[in-house]
Tab-separated table of C-alpha atoms in Angstrom:
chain	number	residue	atom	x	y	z
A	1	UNK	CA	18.407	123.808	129.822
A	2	UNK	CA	18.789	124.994	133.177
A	3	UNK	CA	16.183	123.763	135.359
A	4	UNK	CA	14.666	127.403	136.079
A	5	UNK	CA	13.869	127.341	132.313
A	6	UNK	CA	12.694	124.372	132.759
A	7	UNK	CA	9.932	124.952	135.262
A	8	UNK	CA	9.061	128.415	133.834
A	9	UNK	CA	5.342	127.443	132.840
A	10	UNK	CA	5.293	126.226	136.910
A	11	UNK	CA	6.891	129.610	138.214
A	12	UNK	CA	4.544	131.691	135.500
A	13	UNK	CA	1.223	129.686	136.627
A	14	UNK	CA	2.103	130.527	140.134
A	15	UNK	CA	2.545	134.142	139.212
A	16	UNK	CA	-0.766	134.145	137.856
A	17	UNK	CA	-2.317	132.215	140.525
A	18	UNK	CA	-0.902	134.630	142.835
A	19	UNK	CA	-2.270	137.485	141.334
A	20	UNK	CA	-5.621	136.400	140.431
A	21	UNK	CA	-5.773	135.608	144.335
A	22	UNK	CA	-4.470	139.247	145.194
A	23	UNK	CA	-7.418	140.274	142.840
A	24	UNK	CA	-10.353	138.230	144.693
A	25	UNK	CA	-9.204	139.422	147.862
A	26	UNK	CA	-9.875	143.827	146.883
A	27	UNK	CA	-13.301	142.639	144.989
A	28	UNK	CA	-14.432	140.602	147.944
A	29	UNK	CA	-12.977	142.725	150.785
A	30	UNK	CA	-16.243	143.136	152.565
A	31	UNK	CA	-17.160	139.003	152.131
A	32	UNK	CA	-17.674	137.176	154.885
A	33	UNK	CA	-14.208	136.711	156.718
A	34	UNK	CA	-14.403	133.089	156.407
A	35	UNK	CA	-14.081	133.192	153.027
A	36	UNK	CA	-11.468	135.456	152.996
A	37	UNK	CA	-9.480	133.410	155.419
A	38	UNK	CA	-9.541	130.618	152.519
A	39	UNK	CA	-8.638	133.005	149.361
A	40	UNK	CA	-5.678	133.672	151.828
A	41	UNK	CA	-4.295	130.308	152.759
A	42	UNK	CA	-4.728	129.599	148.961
A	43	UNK	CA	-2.184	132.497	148.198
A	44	UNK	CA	0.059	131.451	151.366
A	45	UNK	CA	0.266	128.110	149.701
A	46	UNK	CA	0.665	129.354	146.199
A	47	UNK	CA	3.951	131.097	147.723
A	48	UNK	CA	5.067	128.042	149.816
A	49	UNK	CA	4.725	126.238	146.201
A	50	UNK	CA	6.687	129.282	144.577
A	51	UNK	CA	9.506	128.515	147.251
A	52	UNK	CA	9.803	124.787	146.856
A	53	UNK	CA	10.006	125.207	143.305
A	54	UNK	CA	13.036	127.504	143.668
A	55	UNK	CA	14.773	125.688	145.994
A	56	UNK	CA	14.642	122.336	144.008
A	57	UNK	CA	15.823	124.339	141.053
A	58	UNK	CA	18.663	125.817	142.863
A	59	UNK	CA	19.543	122.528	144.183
A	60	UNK	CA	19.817	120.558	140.609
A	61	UNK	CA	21.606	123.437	139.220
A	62	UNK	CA	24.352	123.184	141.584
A	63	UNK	CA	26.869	120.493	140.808
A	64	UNK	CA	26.541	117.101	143.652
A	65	UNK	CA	29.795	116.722	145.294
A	66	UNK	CA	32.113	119.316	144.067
A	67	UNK	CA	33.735	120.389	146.957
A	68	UNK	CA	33.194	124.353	147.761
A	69	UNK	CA	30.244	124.129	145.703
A	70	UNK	CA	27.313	126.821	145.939
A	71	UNK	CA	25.517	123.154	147.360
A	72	UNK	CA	27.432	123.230	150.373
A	73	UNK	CA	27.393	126.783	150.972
A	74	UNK	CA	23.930	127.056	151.114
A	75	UNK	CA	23.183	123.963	153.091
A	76	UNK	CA	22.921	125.872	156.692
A	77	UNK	CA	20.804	128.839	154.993
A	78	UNK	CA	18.186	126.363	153.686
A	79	UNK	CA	18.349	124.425	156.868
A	80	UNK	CA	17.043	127.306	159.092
A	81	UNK	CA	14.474	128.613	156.284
């Protein structure tokens, strides 16, 4: 089991918390702006979440120490994420 498949319930909660934010955000759209300052750091952190969780899974799915590996490849791109 790869560990996307593993984490699927984690990447499918996120989805849902993600859109259930999106939601809140067109019913309240007149609410105070305070509120709607929170509803949007909870979806900027629901997508920060959504990114860690990818790039641990692409990390354990590439093979440690096998030189030419994806692993090593992508170590500059994730650096200047």
């Amino acid at each position: 089991m790869t560990p996307k498949e593993r984490f699927k319930g984690h990447f499918d909660f996120l989805d849902q918390l993600d859109e259930a934010i999106e939601a809140a955000l067109k019913q309240y759209h007149d609410a105070e702006e305070s509120d709607l300052e929170e509803l949007r750091h909870l979806q900027r952190e629901a997508g920060l979440a959504r990114r860690t969780l990818a790039e641990l899974c692409r990390k354990f799915a590439t093979p440690v120490g096998n030189p030419g590996s994806e692993d090593e490849s992508q170590e500059p791109a994730a650096a200047s994420a």
